[in-house]
PDB file of C-alpha atoms in Angstrom:
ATOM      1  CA  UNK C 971      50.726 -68.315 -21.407  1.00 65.00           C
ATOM      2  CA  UNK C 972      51.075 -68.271 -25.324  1.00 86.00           C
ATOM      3  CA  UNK C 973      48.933 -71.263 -26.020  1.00 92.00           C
ATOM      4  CA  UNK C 974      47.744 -72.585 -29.425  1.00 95.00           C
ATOM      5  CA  UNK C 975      45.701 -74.997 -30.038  1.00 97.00           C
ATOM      6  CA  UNK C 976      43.945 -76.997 -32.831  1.00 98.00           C
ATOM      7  CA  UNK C 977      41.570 -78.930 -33.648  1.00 97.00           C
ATOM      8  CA  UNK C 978      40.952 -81.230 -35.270  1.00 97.00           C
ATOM      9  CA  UNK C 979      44.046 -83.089 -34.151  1.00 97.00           C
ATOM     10  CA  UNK C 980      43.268 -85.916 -36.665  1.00 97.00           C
ATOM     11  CA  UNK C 981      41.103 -86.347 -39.423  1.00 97.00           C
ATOM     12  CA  UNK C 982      40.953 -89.071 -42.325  1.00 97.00           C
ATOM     13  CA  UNK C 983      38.857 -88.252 -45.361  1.00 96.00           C
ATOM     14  CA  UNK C 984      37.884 -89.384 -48.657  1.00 96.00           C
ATOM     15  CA  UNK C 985      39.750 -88.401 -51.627  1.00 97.00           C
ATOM     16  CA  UNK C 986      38.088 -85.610 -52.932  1.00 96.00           C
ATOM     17  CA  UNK C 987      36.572 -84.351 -49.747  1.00 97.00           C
ATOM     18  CA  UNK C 988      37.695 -80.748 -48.195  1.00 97.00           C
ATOM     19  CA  UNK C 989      38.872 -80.457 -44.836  1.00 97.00           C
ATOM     20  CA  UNK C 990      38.831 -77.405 -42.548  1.00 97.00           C
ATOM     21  CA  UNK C 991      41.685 -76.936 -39.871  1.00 98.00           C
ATOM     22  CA  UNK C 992      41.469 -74.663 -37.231  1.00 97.00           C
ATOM     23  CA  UNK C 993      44.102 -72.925 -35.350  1.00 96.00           C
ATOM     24  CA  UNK C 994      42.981 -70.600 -32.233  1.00 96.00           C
ATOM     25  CA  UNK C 995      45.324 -68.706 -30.151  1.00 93.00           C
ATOM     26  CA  UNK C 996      44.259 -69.326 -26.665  1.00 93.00           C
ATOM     27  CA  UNK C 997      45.837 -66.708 -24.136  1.00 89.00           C
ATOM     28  CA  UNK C 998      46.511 -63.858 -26.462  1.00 86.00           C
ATOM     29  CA  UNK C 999      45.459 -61.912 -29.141  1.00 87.00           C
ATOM     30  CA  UNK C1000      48.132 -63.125 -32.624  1.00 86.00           C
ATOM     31  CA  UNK C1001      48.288 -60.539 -35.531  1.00 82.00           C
ATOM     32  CA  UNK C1002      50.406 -62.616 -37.513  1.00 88.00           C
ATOM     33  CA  UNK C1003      49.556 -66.660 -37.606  1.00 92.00           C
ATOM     34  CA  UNK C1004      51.435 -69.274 -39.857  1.00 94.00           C
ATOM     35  CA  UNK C1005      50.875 -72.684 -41.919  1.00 96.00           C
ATOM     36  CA  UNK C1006      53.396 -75.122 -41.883  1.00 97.00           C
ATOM     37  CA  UNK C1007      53.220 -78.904 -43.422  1.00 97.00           C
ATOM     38  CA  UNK C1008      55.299 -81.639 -42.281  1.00 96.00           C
ATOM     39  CA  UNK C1009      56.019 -84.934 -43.781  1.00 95.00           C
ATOM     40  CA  UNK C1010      57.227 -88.085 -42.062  1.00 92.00           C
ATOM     41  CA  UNK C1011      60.881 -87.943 -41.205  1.00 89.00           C
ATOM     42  CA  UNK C1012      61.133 -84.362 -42.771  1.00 92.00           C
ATOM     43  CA  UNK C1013      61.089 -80.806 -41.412  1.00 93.00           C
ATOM     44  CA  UNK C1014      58.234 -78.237 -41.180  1.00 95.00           C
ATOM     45  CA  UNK C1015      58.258 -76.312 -44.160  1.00 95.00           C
ATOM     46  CA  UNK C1016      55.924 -73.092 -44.351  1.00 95.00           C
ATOM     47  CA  UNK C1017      52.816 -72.704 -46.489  1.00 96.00           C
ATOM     48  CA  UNK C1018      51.730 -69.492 -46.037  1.00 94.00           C
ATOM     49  CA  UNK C1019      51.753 -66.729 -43.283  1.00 91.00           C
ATOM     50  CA  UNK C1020      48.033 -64.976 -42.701  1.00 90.00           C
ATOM     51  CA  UNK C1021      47.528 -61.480 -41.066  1.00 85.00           C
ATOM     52  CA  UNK C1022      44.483 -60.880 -39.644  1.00 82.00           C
ATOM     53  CA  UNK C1023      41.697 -59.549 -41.864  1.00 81.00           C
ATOM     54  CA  UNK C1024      43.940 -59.539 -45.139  1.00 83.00           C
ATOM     55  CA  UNK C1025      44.763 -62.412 -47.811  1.00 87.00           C
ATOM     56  CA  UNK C1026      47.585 -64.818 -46.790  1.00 91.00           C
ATOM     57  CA  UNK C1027      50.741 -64.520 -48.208  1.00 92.00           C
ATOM     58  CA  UNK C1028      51.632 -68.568 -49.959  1.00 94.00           C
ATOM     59  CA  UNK C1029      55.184 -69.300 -50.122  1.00 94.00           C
ATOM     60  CA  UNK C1030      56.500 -70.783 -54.254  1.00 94.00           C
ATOM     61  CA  UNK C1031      54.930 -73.581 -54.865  1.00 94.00           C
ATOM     62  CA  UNK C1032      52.050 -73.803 -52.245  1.00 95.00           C
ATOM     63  CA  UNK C1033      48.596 -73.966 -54.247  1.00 94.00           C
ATOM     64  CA  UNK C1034      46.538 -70.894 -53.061  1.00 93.00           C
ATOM     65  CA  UNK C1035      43.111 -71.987 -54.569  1.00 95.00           C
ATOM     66  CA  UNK C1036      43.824 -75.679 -52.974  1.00 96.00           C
ATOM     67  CA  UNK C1037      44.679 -74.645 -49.349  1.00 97.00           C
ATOM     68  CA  UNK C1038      42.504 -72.051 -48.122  1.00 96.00           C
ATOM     69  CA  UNK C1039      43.527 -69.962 -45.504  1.00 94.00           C
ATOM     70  CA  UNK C1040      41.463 -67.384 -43.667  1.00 91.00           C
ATOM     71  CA  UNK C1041      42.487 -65.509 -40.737  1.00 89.00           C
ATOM     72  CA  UNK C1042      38.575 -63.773 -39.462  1.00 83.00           C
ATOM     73  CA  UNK C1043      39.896 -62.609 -36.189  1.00 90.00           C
ATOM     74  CA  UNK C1044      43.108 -61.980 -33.528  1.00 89.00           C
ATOM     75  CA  UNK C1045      42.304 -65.488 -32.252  1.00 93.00           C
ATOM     76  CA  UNK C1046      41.091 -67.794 -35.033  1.00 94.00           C
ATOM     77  CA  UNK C1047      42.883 -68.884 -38.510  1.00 94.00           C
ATOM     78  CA  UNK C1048      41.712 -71.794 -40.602  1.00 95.00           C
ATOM     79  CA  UNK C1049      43.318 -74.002 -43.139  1.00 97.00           C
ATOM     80  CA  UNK C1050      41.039 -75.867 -45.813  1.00 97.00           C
ATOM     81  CA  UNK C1051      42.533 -78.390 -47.514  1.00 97.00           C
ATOM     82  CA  UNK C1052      40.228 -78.080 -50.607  1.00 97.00           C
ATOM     83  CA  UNK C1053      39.555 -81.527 -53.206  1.00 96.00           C
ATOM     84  CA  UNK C1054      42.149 -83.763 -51.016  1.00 96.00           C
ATOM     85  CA  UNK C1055      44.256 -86.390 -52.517  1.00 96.00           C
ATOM     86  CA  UNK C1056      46.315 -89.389 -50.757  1.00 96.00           C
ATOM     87  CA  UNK C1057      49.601 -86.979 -51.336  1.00 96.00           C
ATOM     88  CA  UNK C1058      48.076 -84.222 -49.025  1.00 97.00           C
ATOM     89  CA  UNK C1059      48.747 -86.457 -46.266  1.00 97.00           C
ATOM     90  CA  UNK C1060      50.376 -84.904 -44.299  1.00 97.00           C
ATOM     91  CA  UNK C1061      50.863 -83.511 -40.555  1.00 97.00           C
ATOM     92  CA  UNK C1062      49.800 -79.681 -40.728  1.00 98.00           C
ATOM     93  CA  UNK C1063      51.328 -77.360 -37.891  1.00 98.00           C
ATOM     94  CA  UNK C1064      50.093 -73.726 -37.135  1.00 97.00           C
ATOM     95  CA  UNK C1065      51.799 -71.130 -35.726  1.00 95.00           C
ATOM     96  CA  UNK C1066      51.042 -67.627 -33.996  1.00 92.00           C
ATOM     97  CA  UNK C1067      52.839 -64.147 -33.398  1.00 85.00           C
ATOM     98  CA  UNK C1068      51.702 -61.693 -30.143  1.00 73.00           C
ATOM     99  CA  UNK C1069      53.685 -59.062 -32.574  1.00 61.00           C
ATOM    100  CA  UNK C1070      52.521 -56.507 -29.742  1.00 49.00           C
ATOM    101  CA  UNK C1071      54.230 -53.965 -28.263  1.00 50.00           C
ATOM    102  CA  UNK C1072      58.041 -54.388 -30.086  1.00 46.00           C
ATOM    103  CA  UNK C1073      60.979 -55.984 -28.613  1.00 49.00           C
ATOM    104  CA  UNK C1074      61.977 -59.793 -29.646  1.00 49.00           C
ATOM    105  CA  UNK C1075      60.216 -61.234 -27.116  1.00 55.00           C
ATOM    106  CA  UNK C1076      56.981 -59.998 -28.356  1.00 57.00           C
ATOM    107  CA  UNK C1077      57.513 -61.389 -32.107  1.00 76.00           C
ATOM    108  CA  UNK C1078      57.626 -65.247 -31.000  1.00 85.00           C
ATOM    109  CA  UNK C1079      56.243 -68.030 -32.677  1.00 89.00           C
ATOM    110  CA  UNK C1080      54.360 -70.360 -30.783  1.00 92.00           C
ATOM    111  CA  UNK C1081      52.951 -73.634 -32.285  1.00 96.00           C
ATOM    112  CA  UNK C1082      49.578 -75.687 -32.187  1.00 97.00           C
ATOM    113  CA  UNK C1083      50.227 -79.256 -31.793  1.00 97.00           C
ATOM    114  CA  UNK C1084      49.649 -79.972 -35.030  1.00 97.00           C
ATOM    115  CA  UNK C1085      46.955 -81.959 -37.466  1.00 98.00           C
ATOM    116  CA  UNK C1086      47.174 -85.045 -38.797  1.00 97.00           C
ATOM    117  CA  UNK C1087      45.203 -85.616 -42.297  1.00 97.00           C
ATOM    118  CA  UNK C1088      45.087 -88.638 -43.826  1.00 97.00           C
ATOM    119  CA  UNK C1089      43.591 -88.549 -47.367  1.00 97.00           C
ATOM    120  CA  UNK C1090      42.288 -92.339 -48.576  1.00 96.00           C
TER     121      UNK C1090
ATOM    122  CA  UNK X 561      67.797 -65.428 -42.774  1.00 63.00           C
ATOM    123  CA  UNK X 562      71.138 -67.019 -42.112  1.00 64.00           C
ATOM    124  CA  UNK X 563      71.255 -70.371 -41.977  1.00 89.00           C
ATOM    125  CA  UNK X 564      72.603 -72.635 -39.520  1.00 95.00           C
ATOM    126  CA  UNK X 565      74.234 -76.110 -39.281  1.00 96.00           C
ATOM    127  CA  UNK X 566      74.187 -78.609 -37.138  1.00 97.00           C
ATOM    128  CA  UNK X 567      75.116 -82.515 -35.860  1.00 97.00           C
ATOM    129  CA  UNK X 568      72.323 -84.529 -37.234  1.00 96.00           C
ATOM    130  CA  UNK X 569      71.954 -86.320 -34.332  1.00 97.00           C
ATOM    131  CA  UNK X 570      73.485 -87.187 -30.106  1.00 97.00           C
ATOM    132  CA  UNK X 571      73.080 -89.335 -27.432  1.00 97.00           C
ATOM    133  CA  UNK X 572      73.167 -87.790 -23.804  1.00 95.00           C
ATOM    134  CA  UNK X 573      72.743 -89.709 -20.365  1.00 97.00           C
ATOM    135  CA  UNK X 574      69.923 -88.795 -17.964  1.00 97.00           C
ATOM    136  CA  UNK X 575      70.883 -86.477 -15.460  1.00 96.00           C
ATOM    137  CA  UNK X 576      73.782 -84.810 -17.246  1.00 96.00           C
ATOM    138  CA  UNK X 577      73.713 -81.792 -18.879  1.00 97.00           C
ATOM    139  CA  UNK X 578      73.340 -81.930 -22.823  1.00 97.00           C
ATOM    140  CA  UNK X 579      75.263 -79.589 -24.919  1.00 98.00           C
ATOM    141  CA  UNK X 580      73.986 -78.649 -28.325  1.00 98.00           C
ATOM    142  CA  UNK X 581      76.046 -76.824 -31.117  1.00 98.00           C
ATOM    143  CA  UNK X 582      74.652 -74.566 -33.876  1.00 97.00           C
ATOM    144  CA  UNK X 583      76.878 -73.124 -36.311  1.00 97.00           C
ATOM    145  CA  UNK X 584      75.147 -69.838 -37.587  1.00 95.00           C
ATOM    146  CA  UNK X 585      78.807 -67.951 -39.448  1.00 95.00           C
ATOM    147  CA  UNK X 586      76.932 -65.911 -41.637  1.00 93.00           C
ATOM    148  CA  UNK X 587      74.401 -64.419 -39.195  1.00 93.00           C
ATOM    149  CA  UNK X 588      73.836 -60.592 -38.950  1.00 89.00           C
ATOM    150  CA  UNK X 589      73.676 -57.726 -37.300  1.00 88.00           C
ATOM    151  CA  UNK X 590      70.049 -57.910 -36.520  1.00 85.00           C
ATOM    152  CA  UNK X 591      69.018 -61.723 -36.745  1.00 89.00           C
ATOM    153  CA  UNK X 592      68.394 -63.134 -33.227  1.00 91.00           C
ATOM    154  CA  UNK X 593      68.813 -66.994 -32.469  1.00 94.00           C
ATOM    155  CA  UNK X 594      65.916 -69.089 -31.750  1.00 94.00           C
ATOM    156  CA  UNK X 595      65.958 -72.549 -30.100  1.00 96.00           C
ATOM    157  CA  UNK X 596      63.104 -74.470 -30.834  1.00 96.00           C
ATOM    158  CA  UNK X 597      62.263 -78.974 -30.288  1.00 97.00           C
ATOM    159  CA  UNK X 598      59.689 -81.170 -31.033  1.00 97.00           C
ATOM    160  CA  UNK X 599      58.636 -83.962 -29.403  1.00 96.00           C
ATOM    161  CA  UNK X 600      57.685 -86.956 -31.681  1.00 91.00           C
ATOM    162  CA  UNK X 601      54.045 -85.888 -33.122  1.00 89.00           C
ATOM    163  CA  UNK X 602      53.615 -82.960 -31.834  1.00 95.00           C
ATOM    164  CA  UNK X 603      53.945 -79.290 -32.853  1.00 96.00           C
ATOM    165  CA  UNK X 604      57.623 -77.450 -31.803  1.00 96.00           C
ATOM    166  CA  UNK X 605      58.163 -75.785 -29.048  1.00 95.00           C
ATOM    167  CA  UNK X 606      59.401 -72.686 -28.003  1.00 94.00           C
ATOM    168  CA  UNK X 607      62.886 -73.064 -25.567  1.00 95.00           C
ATOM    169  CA  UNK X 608      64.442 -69.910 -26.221  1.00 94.00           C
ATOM    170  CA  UNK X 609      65.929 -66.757 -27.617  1.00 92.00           C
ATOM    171  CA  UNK X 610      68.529 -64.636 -27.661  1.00 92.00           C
ATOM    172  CA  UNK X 611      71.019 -61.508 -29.591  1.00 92.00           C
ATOM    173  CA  UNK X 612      74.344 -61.557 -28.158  1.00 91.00           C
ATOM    174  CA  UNK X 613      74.340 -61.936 -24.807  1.00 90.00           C
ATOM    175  CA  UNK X 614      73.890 -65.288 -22.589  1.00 94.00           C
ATOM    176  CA  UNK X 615      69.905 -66.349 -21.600  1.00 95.00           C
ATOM    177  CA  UNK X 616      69.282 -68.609 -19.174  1.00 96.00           C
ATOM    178  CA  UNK X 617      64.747 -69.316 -18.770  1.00 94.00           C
ATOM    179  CA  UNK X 618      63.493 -72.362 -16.698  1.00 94.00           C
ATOM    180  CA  UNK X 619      64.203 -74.833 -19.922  1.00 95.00           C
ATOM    181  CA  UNK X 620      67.831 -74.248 -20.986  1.00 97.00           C
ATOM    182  CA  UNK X 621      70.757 -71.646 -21.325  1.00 98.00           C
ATOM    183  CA  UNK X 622      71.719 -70.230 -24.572  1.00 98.00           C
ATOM    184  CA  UNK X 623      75.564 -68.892 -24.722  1.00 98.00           C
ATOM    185  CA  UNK X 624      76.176 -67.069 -28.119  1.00 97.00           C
ATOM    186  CA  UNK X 625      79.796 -66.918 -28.880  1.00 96.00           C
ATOM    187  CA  UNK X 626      81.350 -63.285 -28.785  1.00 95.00           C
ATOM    188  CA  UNK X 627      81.227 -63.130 -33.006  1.00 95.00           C
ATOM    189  CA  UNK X 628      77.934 -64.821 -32.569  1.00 96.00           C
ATOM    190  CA  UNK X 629      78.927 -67.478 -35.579  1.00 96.00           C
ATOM    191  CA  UNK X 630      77.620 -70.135 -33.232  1.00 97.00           C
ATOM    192  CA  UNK X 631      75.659 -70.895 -30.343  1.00 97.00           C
ATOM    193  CA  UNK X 632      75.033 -73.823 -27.532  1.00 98.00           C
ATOM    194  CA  UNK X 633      72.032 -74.261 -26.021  1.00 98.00           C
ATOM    195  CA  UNK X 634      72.459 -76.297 -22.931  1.00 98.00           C
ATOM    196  CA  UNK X 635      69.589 -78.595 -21.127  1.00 97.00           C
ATOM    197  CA  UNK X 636      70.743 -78.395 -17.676  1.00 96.00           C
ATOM    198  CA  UNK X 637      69.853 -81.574 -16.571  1.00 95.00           C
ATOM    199  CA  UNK X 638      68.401 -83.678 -19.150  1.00 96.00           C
ATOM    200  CA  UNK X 639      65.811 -86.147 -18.300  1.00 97.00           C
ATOM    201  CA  UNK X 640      64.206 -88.616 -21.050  1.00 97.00           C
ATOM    202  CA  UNK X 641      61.360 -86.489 -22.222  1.00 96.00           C
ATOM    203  CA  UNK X 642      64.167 -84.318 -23.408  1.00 97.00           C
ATOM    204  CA  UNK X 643      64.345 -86.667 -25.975  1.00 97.00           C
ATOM    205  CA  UNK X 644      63.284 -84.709 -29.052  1.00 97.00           C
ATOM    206  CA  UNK X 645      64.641 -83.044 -32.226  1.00 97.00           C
ATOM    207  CA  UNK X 646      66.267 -80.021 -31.629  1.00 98.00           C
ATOM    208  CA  UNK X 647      66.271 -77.199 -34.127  1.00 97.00           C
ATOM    209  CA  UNK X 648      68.532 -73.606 -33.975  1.00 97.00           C
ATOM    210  CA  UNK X 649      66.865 -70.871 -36.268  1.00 94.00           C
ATOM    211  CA  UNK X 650      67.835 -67.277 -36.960  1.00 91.00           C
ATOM    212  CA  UNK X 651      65.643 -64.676 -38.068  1.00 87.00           C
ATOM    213  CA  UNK X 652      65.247 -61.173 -38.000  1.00 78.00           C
ATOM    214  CA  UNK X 653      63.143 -60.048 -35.730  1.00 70.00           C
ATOM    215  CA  UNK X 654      60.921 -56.584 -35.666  1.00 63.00           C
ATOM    216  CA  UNK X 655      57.876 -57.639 -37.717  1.00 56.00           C
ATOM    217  CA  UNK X 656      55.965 -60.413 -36.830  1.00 52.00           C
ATOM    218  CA  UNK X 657      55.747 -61.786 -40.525  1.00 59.00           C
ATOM    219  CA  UNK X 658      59.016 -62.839 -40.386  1.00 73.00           C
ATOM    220  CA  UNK X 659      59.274 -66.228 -40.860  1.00 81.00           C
ATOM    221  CA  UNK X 660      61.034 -69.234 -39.058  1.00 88.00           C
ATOM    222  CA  UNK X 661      63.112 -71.436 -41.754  1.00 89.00           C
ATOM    223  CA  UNK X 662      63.467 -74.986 -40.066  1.00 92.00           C
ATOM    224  CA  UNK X 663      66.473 -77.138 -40.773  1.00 91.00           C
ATOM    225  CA  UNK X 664      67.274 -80.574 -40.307  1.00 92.00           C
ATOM    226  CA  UNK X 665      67.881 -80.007 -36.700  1.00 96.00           C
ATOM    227  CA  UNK X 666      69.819 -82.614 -34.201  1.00 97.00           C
ATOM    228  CA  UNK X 667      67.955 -85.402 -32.880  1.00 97.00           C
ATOM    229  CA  UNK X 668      68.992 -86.028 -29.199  1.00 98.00           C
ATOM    230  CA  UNK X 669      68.588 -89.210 -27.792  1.00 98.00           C
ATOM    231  CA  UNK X 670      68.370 -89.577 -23.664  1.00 97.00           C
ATOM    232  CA  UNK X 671      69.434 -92.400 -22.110  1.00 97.00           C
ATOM    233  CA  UNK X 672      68.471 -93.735 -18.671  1.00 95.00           C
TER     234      UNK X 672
END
């Protein structure tokens, strides 16, 4: 149980281009999904967490207007990488939360296996 | 959240059981531990969690020291797709925006 997936698991576009990520929660129904960006030989660091039906919350110094995050349903949240450039490379990880019925065990985190853009 | 130290990287031999240390001394009342790895190009994974007391899944065993200021989460029997970076985490848990700050995390090497 408590699979994520997404697709596309690797895209290379055009500089200037937008690209559209999705992240779908396979097995279970995630109120709570998150964005995290990755470069090489560095950790995950969090963009943004997105509850369904409301706007996404960006953590300092993550463009809101340039990644696009919308989170339409308990299953489904995308990321769109709007007017990419070569330094938006990057390998983008999603995350989701059961958050149902209390206790620790229902708050984990369980990952996609990630996105890898490459802007040229 | 608390944060956590720990050895940047270790070697372990196939078969034997790899021991990994987190130091977490300024972790509180209500922040739980979380044990997560990633594989090389591929999104982390989810090994395990605990509060205070011992947990043991079909992955690994965590054993929180009696202050809780550190942890060990122990791979039973480590085989060479253990190999992976390991990362400790502690958050609070209770709302499911809380967030997971990732660290460096120890890369563990397996060795036939």
């Amino acid at each position: 149980g408590a699979v994520v997936s997404q697709h596309p698991s690797r895209v290379i576009c055009k500089s200037g281009t937008s690209v559209k990520i999705e992240c779908r929660s396979l097995d279970f129904q995630a109120t709570t999904m998150f964005w995290y960006r990755q470069f090489p030989k560095q950790s995950l660091m969090l963009m943004a967490t997105s509850n369904e039906g409301s706007k996404a919350t960006y953590e300092q110094g993550v463009e809101k207007d340039k990644f696009l995050i919308n989170h339409a349903s308990l299953t489904l949240s995308t990321l769109t990488v709007t007017s990419a450039h070569p330094e938006d490379s990057s390998f983008y990880i999603c995350s989701a939360s059961v958050g149902l019925g209390g206790g620790a065990g229902s708050d984990t985190q369980y990952f996609g296996p990630g996105t890898r853009l490459t802007v040229l | 959240d608390a944060k956590t130290t720990q050895p940047p990287s270790m070697d372990c031999a196939e078969g034997r059981a790899a021991n990994l240390p987190c130091n977490h001394s300024t972790i509180s009342g209500n922040e739980y531990v979380y044990w997560y790895r990633q594989i090389h190009s591929q999104g982390p994974q989810y090994i395990i969690h605990g509060l205070k007391n011992n947990e043991t899944n079909e992955m690994a065993s965590l054993i929180i020291t009696e202050d809780r200021k550190s942890s060990t989460l122990i791979l039973p029997h480590a085989t060479l797709r253990d190999t992976a970076v390991y990362y400790c985490i502690v958050r609070v848990v209770g709302a499911a925006g809380n967030k997971l700050t990732f660290g460096g995390g120890t890369r563990v090497l397996v060795k036939p």
